[in-house]
Amino acid sequence: MTKRKPTTAPATNDPPHLQPGSQVEISSNDPGFRGSWYTGVIIKRPSSKKPNKFLVQYTHLFEDEAGTTPLKETIDAVDIRPLAPRESTRKFKFSEEVDAYYNDGWWEGVITKELENGNFHVYFKRSKEQLEFGEEQLRLHREWINGSWTPPLAGDEQVKESDRAVTEAKMKFNKVVNQEKLKRDNAASKKKSKSGLAGSGEKLGSGKITMDKIFCKGAHVEVTSDEDGFEGAWFAGTIVKVVGKDRYLVQYESLRTDDDTDFLKEEFDDLHIRPCPPEIVMADRFQKLDEVDAFYNDGWWVGVISKVLSDSKYEVYFKATKEEMKFEHSELRLHQDWINGKWVAAFQDLVRYIEFGESFGGMWRRPVCYCLDFARSC
């Protein structure tokens, strides 16, 4: 009697989400696709010689224009995760990190504005673009770290009492912030830039006069690169000269030439340069899930606190490399994004840590720093 060939690949000793037939999300390091996740199904492990590779079939990506042949690719295990959980209903807020569904994939961004029509402006760090999305096209951004979702789904047993306290503080803090936001929005409405329909891009290029004053010869700045191995890192430097429209020659403060005779100089466009972020005074230690910049190899690398080891030591997870490293408190700073001429920090971080003159429930914060104008001092 001959054995029948199995119709599906046999189970393996891999984690549940890497078993044949499992529905997953897949990321790509290809230029133009970083920061996005596409749904698919695990087909099999191609070869025992490639233990960390898996053959996947995409759900919404196809090999042909007609959309009849689903695309299949061999993907590294670190670029595969389970389907991200999503709350059935959620009220999104300004400055929350979200995934936006666009072009058949989920793209990581941050909410920069709540619109009167109920939609949201979402800013994408990698492409420096802003798009409009409805609430049904968004989900809270989560990271798959060490076999669990961070932050956990609301209602999950892993949700801590401290998280609920922060949520209550948010509601109180919103009352203070909304007045400041309303003033900014009213002022901004007088100088509206062209806006497209949902799904069309809006380059953040307003405030050119201010930018010209900020990015001038001798200005201290931070620069970043899209080169492999440097994604998510910012290095300090000084503008040597303006070499053209929105292009600058920058001399690094710590990186040197190959022959070590001088500090390295490189040209950058306006998408890869920003002012040095203002210092945010920490009133307490960092907490798990806080987004931070970690000083490593002469640069500031964007990461997330994955574990608090002590009052002065932390484990930081880096999305770009899928790595974790240990850092002292003095080697970390609260992460901020330079968006449309303003510094914006993650809401939950500011609500815990910015120390100033008003307190809600024992937590100190400075509402004016919720969205920072470059001209204002922290």
CSV table of C-alpha atoms in Angstrom, one decimal:
chain,number,residue,atom,x,y,z
A,1,MET,CA,0.0,0.0,0.0
A,2,THR,CA,1.5,3.3,-1.1
A,3,LYS,CA,1.4,6.4,1.2
A,4,ARG,CA,-0.6,9.4,-0.1
A,5,LYS,CA,1.3,12.6,-0.3
A,6,PRO,CA,0.0,15.2,2.2
A,7,THR,CA,-2.0,18.0,0.7
A,8,THR,CA,-0.6,20.5,3.1
A,9,ALA,CA,2.9,20.9,4.6
A,10,PRO,CA,3.4,19.0,7.9
A,11,ALA,CA,3.6,20.8,11.2
A,12,THR,CA,7.0,21.9,12.4
A,13,ASN,CA,8.6,22.7,15.8
A,14,ASP,CA,8.4,26.4,14.9
A,15,PRO,CA,6.3,28.9,16.9
A,16,PRO,CA,2.6,28.8,16.2
A,17,HIS,CA,2.6,31.8,13.8
A,18,LEU,CA,5.3,30.1,11.7
A,19,GLN,CA,3.4,26.9,11.2
A,20,PRO,CA,2.2,26.1,7.6
A,21,GLY,CA,-1.2,27.6,7.0
A,22,SER,CA,-0.9,30.3,9.6
A,23,GLN,CA,-2.1,33.8,8.7
A,24,VAL,CA,0.7,36.3,9.3
A,25,GLU,CA,1.9,39.8,8.5
A,26,ILE,CA,5.1,40.4,6.5
A,27,SER,CA,7.4,43.4,6.4
A,28,SER,CA,9.9,44.4,3.8
A,29,ASN,CA,13.3,46.2,3.9
A,30,ASP,CA,13.0,47.2,0.3
A,31,PRO,CA,13.2,50.9,-0.4
A,32,GLY,CA,9.7,52.4,-0.4
A,33,PHE,CA,8.2,49.6,1.7
A,34,ARG,CA,9.9,50.0,5.0
A,35,GLY,CA,7.5,50.5,7.9
A,36,SER,CA,4.7,48.6,6.2
A,37,TRP,CA,3.1,45.2,6.9
A,38,TYR,CA,1.2,43.0,4.4
A,39,THR,CA,-1.0,40.0,5.2
A,40,GLY,CA,-0.2,36.5,4.0
A,41,VAL,CA,-0.1,32.8,4.7
A,42,ILE,CA,2.9,30.6,5.7
A,43,ILE,CA,3.3,27.9,2.9
A,44,LYS,CA,6.4,26.0,4.1
A,45,ARG,CA,10.0,26.2,5.2
A,46,PRO,CA,11.8,26.0,1.8
A,47,SER,CA,14.9,24.1,3.0
A,48,SER,CA,16.5,22.7,6.1
A,49,LYS,CA,19.6,24.5,5.0
A,50,LYS,CA,17.8,27.8,5.5
A,51,PRO,CA,16.3,27.4,9.0
A,52,ASN,CA,15.1,30.9,9.4
A,53,LYS,CA,13.5,31.3,6.0
A,54,PHE,CA,9.8,30.7,5.1
A,55,LEU,CA,7.8,30.6,1.9
A,56,VAL,CA,4.8,32.9,2.2
A,57,GLN,CA,1.9,33.8,-0.1
A,58,TYR,CA,0.6,37.3,0.1
A,59,THR,CA,-3.2,37.9,0.5
A,60,HIS,CA,-3.4,41.2,-1.5
A,61,LEU,CA,-0.2,41.3,-3.5
A,62,PHE,CA,-0.1,39.6,-6.9
A,63,GLU,CA,2.5,38.6,-9.5
A,64,ASP,CA,0.3,39.7,-12.4
A,65,GLU,CA,-1.6,42.9,-13.1
A,66,ALA,CA,-4.9,41.0,-13.4
A,67,GLY,CA,-4.6,39.9,-9.8
A,68,THR,CA,-5.0,36.2,-10.5
A,69,THR,CA,-1.7,34.9,-9.2
A,70,PRO,CA,-0.9,35.7,-5.5
A,71,LEU,CA,2.7,36.7,-5.0
A,72,LYS,CA,5.0,34.2,-3.2
A,73,GLU,CA,8.3,35.1,-1.6
A,74,THR,CA,10.9,33.6,0.8
A,75,ILE,CA,11.0,35.7,3.9
A,76,ASP,CA,13.3,35.8,6.9
A,77,ALA,CA,11.5,34.8,10.2
A,78,VAL,CA,12.3,38.2,11.8
A,79,ASP,CA,10.2,39.9,9.2
A,80,ILE,CA,7.1,37.7,9.9
A,81,ARG,CA,4.7,38.1,12.8
A,82,PRO,CA,1.1,37.0,13.7
A,83,LEU,CA,-1.8,39.2,12.6
A,84,ALA,CA,-1.8,42.3,14.8
A,85,PRO,CA,-4.7,42.6,17.2
A,86,ARG,CA,-7.1,45.4,16.8
A,87,GLU,CA,-9.8,46.9,19.1
A,88,SER,CA,-13.3,46.6,17.8
A,89,THR,CA,-13.9,50.3,18.6
A,90,ARG,CA,-11.3,53.0,19.5
A,91,LYS,CA,-11.3,56.7,19.8
A,92,PHE,CA,-7.9,57.8,18.3
A,93,LYS,CA,-6.1,60.9,19.7
A,94,PHE,CA,-3.6,63.4,18.5
A,95,SER,CA,0.1,62.1,18.6
A,96,GLU,CA,-0.9,58.5,18.9
A,97,GLU,CA,1.3,56.0,16.9
A,98,VAL,CA,-1.0,54.1,14.5
A,99,ASP,CA,-0.9,51.7,11.6
A,100,ALA,CA,-2.9,53.1,8.6
A,101,TYR,CA,-4.3,50.8,5.9
A,102,TYR,CA,-3.1,52.1,2.5
A,103,ASN,CA,-2.3,50.4,-0.8
A,104,ASP,CA,-3.2,46.9,0.6
A,105,GLY,CA,-0.8,47.2,3.6
A,106,TRP,CA,-0.6,48.6,7.1
A,107,TRP,CA,1.9,51.6,7.3
A,108,GLU,CA,3.3,52.9,10.6
A,109,GLY,CA,2.6,56.6,11.3
A,110,VAL,CA,1.6,59.1,13.9
A,111,ILE,CA,-1.7,61.1,14.1
A,112,THR,CA,-0.9,64.8,13.7
A,113,LYS,CA,-4.4,66.3,13.6
A,114,GLU,CA,-8.1,65.4,14.3
A,115,LEU,CA,-10.2,66.8,11.5
A,116,GLU,CA,-13.7,68.2,11.8
A,117,ASN,CA,-15.1,65.5,9.5
A,118,GLY,CA,-14.0,62.8,11.9
A,119,ASN,CA,-11.0,61.8,9.9
A,120,PHE,CA,-7.3,62.1,10.9
A,121,HIS,CA,-4.1,63.4,9.4
A,122,VAL,CA,-1.4,60.7,9.7
A,123,TYR,CA,2.3,61.6,9.2
A,124,PHE,CA,4.7,58.9,7.9
A,125,LYS,CA,8.2,59.4,9.2
A,126,ARG,CA,10.0,57.5,6.5
A,127,SER,CA,8.4,59.2,3.5
A,128,LYS,CA,7.9,62.6,5.3
A,129,GLU,CA,4.3,62.6,3.9
A,130,GLN,CA,0.9,63.2,5.5
A,131,LEU,CA,-2.3,61.5,4.4
A,132,GLU,CA,-5.9,61.7,5.5
A,133,PHE,CA,-7.6,58.5,6.9
A,134,GLY,CA,-10.9,57.5,8.4
A,135,GLU,CA,-11.1,55.8,11.8
A,136,GLU,CA,-11.9,52.5,10.2
A,137,GLN,CA,-8.6,52.6,8.3
A,138,LEU,CA,-6.5,52.9,11.5
A,139,ARG,CA,-5.4,50.6,14.3
A,140,LEU,CA,-3.1,51.3,17.3
A,141,HIS,CA,0.5,50.6,16.4
A,142,ARG,CA,1.9,47.5,18.2
A,143,GLU,CA,5.2,45.7,18.2
A,144,TRP,CA,5.7,41.9,18.3
A,145,ILE,CA,8.4,41.5,21.0
A,146,ASN,CA,9.6,38.2,22.5
A,147,GLY,CA,6.4,36.4,21.5
A,148,SER,CA,3.9,39.0,22.8
A,149,TRP,CA,2.3,42.2,21.6
A,150,THR,CA,3.4,45.6,23.0
A,151,PRO,CA,1.3,47.3,24.1
A,152,PRO,CA,-1.2,44.5,24.8
A,153,LEU,CA,-4.7,44.6,23.5
A,154,ALA,CA,-7.1,46.6,25.7
A,155,GLY,CA,-8.7,44.2,28.2
A,156,ASP,CA,-5.8,41.7,28.0
A,157,GLU,CA,-4.6,40.4,31.3
A,158,GLN,CA,-1.3,42.0,30.7
A,159,VAL,CA,-2.7,45.5,30.9
A,160,LYS,CA,-1.4,47.1,34.1
A,161,GLU,CA,-3.1,49.3,36.6
A,162,SER,CA,-0.6,52.0,35.8
A,163,ASP,CA,-1.8,52.0,32.2
A,164,ARG,CA,-5.3,52.7,33.3
A,165,ALA,CA,-4.1,55.5,35.5
A,166,VAL,CA,-2.3,57.1,32.5
A,167,THR,CA,-5.5,56.8,30.5
A,168,GLU,CA,-7.4,58.7,33.2
A,169,ALA,CA,-4.6,61.3,33.2
A,170,LYS,CA,-5.0,61.7,29.5
A,171,MET,CA,-8.6,62.7,29.8
A,172,LYS,CA,-7.7,65.4,32.3
A,173,PHE,CA,-4.7,66.5,30.3
A,174,ASN,CA,-6.9,66.9,27.1
A,175,LYS,CA,-8.9,69.6,28.8
A,176,VAL,CA,-5.7,71.7,29.1
A,177,VAL,CA,-4.3,70.8,25.7
A,178,ASN,CA,-7.4,71.3,23.7
A,179,GLN,CA,-7.4,75.1,24.4
A,180,GLU,CA,-3.8,75.3,23.1
A,181,LYS,CA,-4.6,73.1,20.1
A,182,LEU,CA,-7.7,75.2,19.2
A,183,LYS,CA,-5.6,78.4,19.1
A,184,ARG,CA,-3.0,76.7,16.8
A,185,ASP,CA,-5.7,75.2,14.5
A,186,ASN,CA,-7.5,78.5,14.2
A,187,ALA,CA,-4.2,80.2,13.2
A,188,ALA,CA,-3.3,77.4,10.8
A,189,SER,CA,-6.7,77.6,9.1
A,190,LYS,CA,-5.9,81.1,7.9
A,191,LYS,CA,-3.0,79.7,6.0
A,192,LYS,CA,-4.3,76.4,4.6
A,193,SER,CA,-2.1,74.5,2.2
A,194,LYS,CA,-3.5,72.5,-0.6
A,195,SER,CA,-5.1,69.3,0.7
A,196,GLY,CA,-6.1,66.3,-1.3
A,197,LEU,CA,-8.7,63.6,-0.7
A,198,ALA,CA,-8.1,60.7,1.6
A,199,GLY,CA,-5.4,58.5,0.1
A,200,SER,CA,-3.5,61.4,-1.6
A,201,GLY,CA,-0.2,62.7,-0.2
A,202,GLU,CA,0.5,66.1,1.3
A,203,LYS,CA,4.2,67.0,1.5
A,204,LEU,CA,4.9,69.0,4.6
A,205,GLY,CA,6.5,72.0,3.2
A,206,SER,CA,4.9,74.9,4.9
A,207,GLY,CA,6.8,77.5,6.8
A,208,LYS,CA,9.7,77.9,4.3
A,209,ILE,CA,10.8,81.2,5.7
A,210,THR,CA,11.2,79.8,9.1
A,211,MET,CA,13.0,76.8,7.8
A,212,ASP,CA,15.5,78.9,5.9
A,213,LYS,CA,16.3,80.7,9.1
A,214,ILE,CA,16.7,77.4,11.0
A,215,PHE,CA,18.8,75.6,8.4
A,216,CYS,CA,21.5,78.2,7.7
A,217,LYS,CA,25.2,78.2,7.7
A,218,GLY,CA,26.6,77.4,11.2
A,219,ALA,CA,23.4,75.9,12.5
A,220,HIS,CA,23.6,72.8,14.7
A,221,VAL,CA,21.5,70.0,13.3
A,222,GLU,CA,20.9,66.3,13.3
A,223,VAL,CA,20.9,64.2,10.1
A,224,THR,CA,19.8,60.7,9.2
A,225,SER,CA,20.5,58.3,6.3
A,226,ASP,CA,18.4,55.7,4.5
A,227,GLU,CA,21.5,53.4,4.0
A,228,ASP,CA,21.2,49.9,5.4
A,229,GLY,CA,22.4,49.7,8.9
A,230,PHE,CA,21.8,53.4,9.7
A,231,GLU,CA,18.0,53.5,9.5
A,232,GLY,CA,16.5,55.1,12.6
A,233,ALA,CA,19.7,56.8,13.7
A,234,TRP,CA,20.3,60.6,14.0
A,235,PHE,CA,23.8,62.1,14.1
A,236,ALA,CA,24.8,65.6,15.3
A,237,GLY,CA,26.5,68.0,12.9
A,238,THR,CA,26.9,71.6,11.7
A,239,ILE,CA,25.7,73.1,8.4
A,240,VAL,CA,28.8,74.1,6.5
A,241,LYS,CA,26.9,75.8,3.7
A,242,VAL,CA,23.6,75.7,1.7
A,243,VAL,CA,24.4,74.0,-1.6
A,244,GLY,CA,21.1,74.4,-3.4
A,245,LYS,CA,17.3,74.4,-2.9
A,246,ASP,CA,16.6,72.4,0.3
A,247,ARG,CA,20.1,70.8,0.2
A,248,TYR,CA,22.9,71.3,2.8
A,249,LEU,CA,26.5,70.4,3.3
A,250,VAL,CA,26.8,69.1,6.9
A,251,GLN,CA,30.0,68.3,8.9
A,252,TYR,CA,29.5,65.6,11.5
A,253,GLU,CA,30.5,66.3,15.1
A,254,SER,CA,31.7,62.8,15.8
A,255,LEU,CA,32.0,60.8,12.5
A,256,ARG,CA,35.4,61.1,10.8
A,257,THR,CA,36.8,60.4,7.3
A,258,ASP,CA,38.3,57.0,6.5
A,259,ASP,CA,41.9,58.3,6.9
A,260,ASP,CA,40.9,60.0,10.2
A,261,THR,CA,42.3,63.4,9.1
A,262,ASP,CA,39.0,65.4,9.5
A,263,PHE,CA,35.4,65.2,10.4
A,264,LEU,CA,33.2,63.7,7.7
A,265,LYS,CA,31.1,66.0,5.5
A,266,GLU,CA,28.0,64.9,3.5
A,267,GLU,CA,25.2,66.5,1.6
A,268,PHE,CA,21.6,66.1,2.9
A,269,ASP,CA,18.2,67.2,1.6
A,270,ASP,CA,15.4,68.6,3.8
A,271,LEU,CA,13.9,65.2,4.4
A,272,HIS,CA,17.0,64.0,6.2
A,273,ILE,CA,17.8,67.0,8.4
A,274,ARG,CA,16.3,68.5,11.5
A,275,PRO,CA,17.2,70.9,14.3
A,276,CYS,CA,18.7,69.4,17.4
A,277,PRO,CA,15.7,68.5,19.6
A,278,PRO,CA,14.9,70.5,22.7
A,279,GLU,CA,15.9,68.9,26.0
A,280,ILE,CA,12.9,67.5,28.0
A,281,VAL,CA,13.5,67.4,31.7
A,282,MET,CA,12.8,63.9,33.2
A,283,ALA,CA,10.9,64.0,36.5
A,284,ASP,CA,11.0,60.2,36.9
A,285,ARG,CA,12.6,57.1,35.3
A,286,PHE,CA,11.5,55.8,31.9
A,287,GLN,CA,8.7,53.2,31.9
A,288,LYS,CA,8.1,50.1,29.7
A,289,LEU,CA,6.8,51.0,26.2
A,290,ASP,CA,8.2,54.6,26.3
A,291,GLU,CA,9.7,55.6,22.9
A,292,VAL,CA,13.2,56.8,23.3
A,293,ASP,CA,16.4,57.7,21.5
A,294,ALA,CA,19.5,55.6,22.7
A,295,PHE,CA,23.0,57.0,22.3
A,296,TYR,CA,25.1,54.3,20.6
A,297,ASN,CA,28.0,54.4,18.1
A,298,ASP,CA,28.1,58.3,18.1
A,299,GLY,CA,24.4,58.6,17.2
A,300,TRP,CA,20.9,58.6,18.6
A,301,TRP,CA,18.9,55.4,17.6
A,302,VAL,CA,15.1,55.3,17.9
A,303,GLY,CA,13.8,52.5,20.1
A,304,VAL,CA,11.2,51.4,22.7
A,305,ILE,CA,11.8,50.5,26.3
A,306,SER,CA,11.1,46.8,26.4
A,307,LYS,CA,12.2,46.1,30.0
A,308,VAL,CA,13.0,48.2,33.1
A,309,LEU,CA,16.0,46.6,34.7
A,310,SER,CA,16.5,49.1,37.6
A,311,ASP,CA,16.0,52.7,38.4
A,312,SER,CA,18.8,53.6,36.0
A,313,LYS,CA,19.1,50.7,33.5
A,314,TYR,CA,16.8,49.6,30.7
A,315,GLU,CA,16.5,47.2,27.8
A,316,VAL,CA,15.7,48.9,24.5
A,317,TYR,CA,14.1,47.2,21.5
A,318,PHE,CA,15.1,48.6,18.0
A,319,LYS,CA,12.4,48.1,15.3
A,320,ALA,CA,14.7,48.5,12.4
A,321,THR,CA,17.2,45.7,13.4
A,322,LYS,CA,14.8,43.6,15.6
A,323,GLU,CA,17.5,43.8,18.4
A,324,GLU,CA,17.5,44.5,22.1
A,325,MET,CA,20.3,46.2,24.0
A,326,LYS,CA,20.9,47.5,27.5
A,327,PHE,CA,21.4,51.2,28.3
A,328,GLU,CA,21.9,53.5,31.3
A,329,HIS,CA,19.4,56.2,32.0
A,330,SER,CA,22.0,58.8,31.0
A,331,GLU,CA,22.3,57.3,27.5
A,332,LEU,CA,18.6,57.8,26.7
A,333,ARG,CA,16.4,60.7,25.9
A,334,LEU,CA,12.6,61.0,25.2
A,335,HIS,CA,12.0,60.5,21.5
A,336,GLN,CA,10.6,63.5,19.6
A,337,ASP,CA,9.6,63.9,15.9
A,338,TRP,CA,10.2,67.0,13.8
A,339,ILE,CA,6.8,67.4,12.0
A,340,ASN,CA,5.9,70.4,9.9
A,341,GLY,CA,8.2,72.8,11.8
A,342,LYS,CA,7.2,71.6,15.3
A,343,TRP,CA,8.6,69.1,17.8
A,344,VAL,CA,6.1,66.4,18.7
A,345,ALA,CA,6.6,63.8,21.5
A,346,ALA,CA,4.5,60.7,22.2
A,347,PHE,CA,1.5,61.7,24.3
A,348,GLN,CA,1.9,59.0,26.9
A,349,ASP,CA,5.5,59.9,27.5
A,350,LEU,CA,4.9,63.6,28.0
A,351,VAL,CA,1.9,63.0,30.2
A,352,ARG,CA,4.1,61.1,32.6
A,353,TYR,CA,7.4,63.0,32.5
A,354,ILE,CA,7.4,66.7,31.5
A,355,GLU,CA,8.0,68.5,34.8
A,356,PHE,CA,6.6,72.0,35.2
A,357,GLY,CA,4.2,73.9,37.5
A,358,GLU,CA,0.9,72.0,37.5
A,359,SER,CA,0.0,68.6,38.8
A,360,PHE,CA,-2.9,66.1,38.1
A,361,GLY,CA,-3.0,63.2,40.5
A,362,GLY,CA,0.7,63.5,41.4
A,363,MET,CA,1.9,63.5,37.8
A,364,TRP,CA,3.8,66.6,36.7
A,365,ARG,CA,3.7,67.9,33.1
A,366,ARG,CA,4.0,70.9,31.0
A,367,PRO,CA,1.1,71.3,28.5
A,368,VAL,CA,2.9,73.8,26.3
A,369,CYS,CA,5.4,71.0,25.3
A,370,TYR,CA,2.6,68.7,24.0
A,371,CYS,CA,3.4,70.1,20.5
A,372,LEU,CA,6.5,72.2,20.5
A,373,ASP,CA,7.1,75.2,18.3
A,374,PHE,CA,10.8,75.4,17.5
A,375,ALA,CA,10.8,79.0,18.7
A,376,ARG,CA,9.5,78.1,22.1
A,377,SER,CA,11.9,76.9,24.8
A,378,CYS,CA,11.4,73.8,26.9
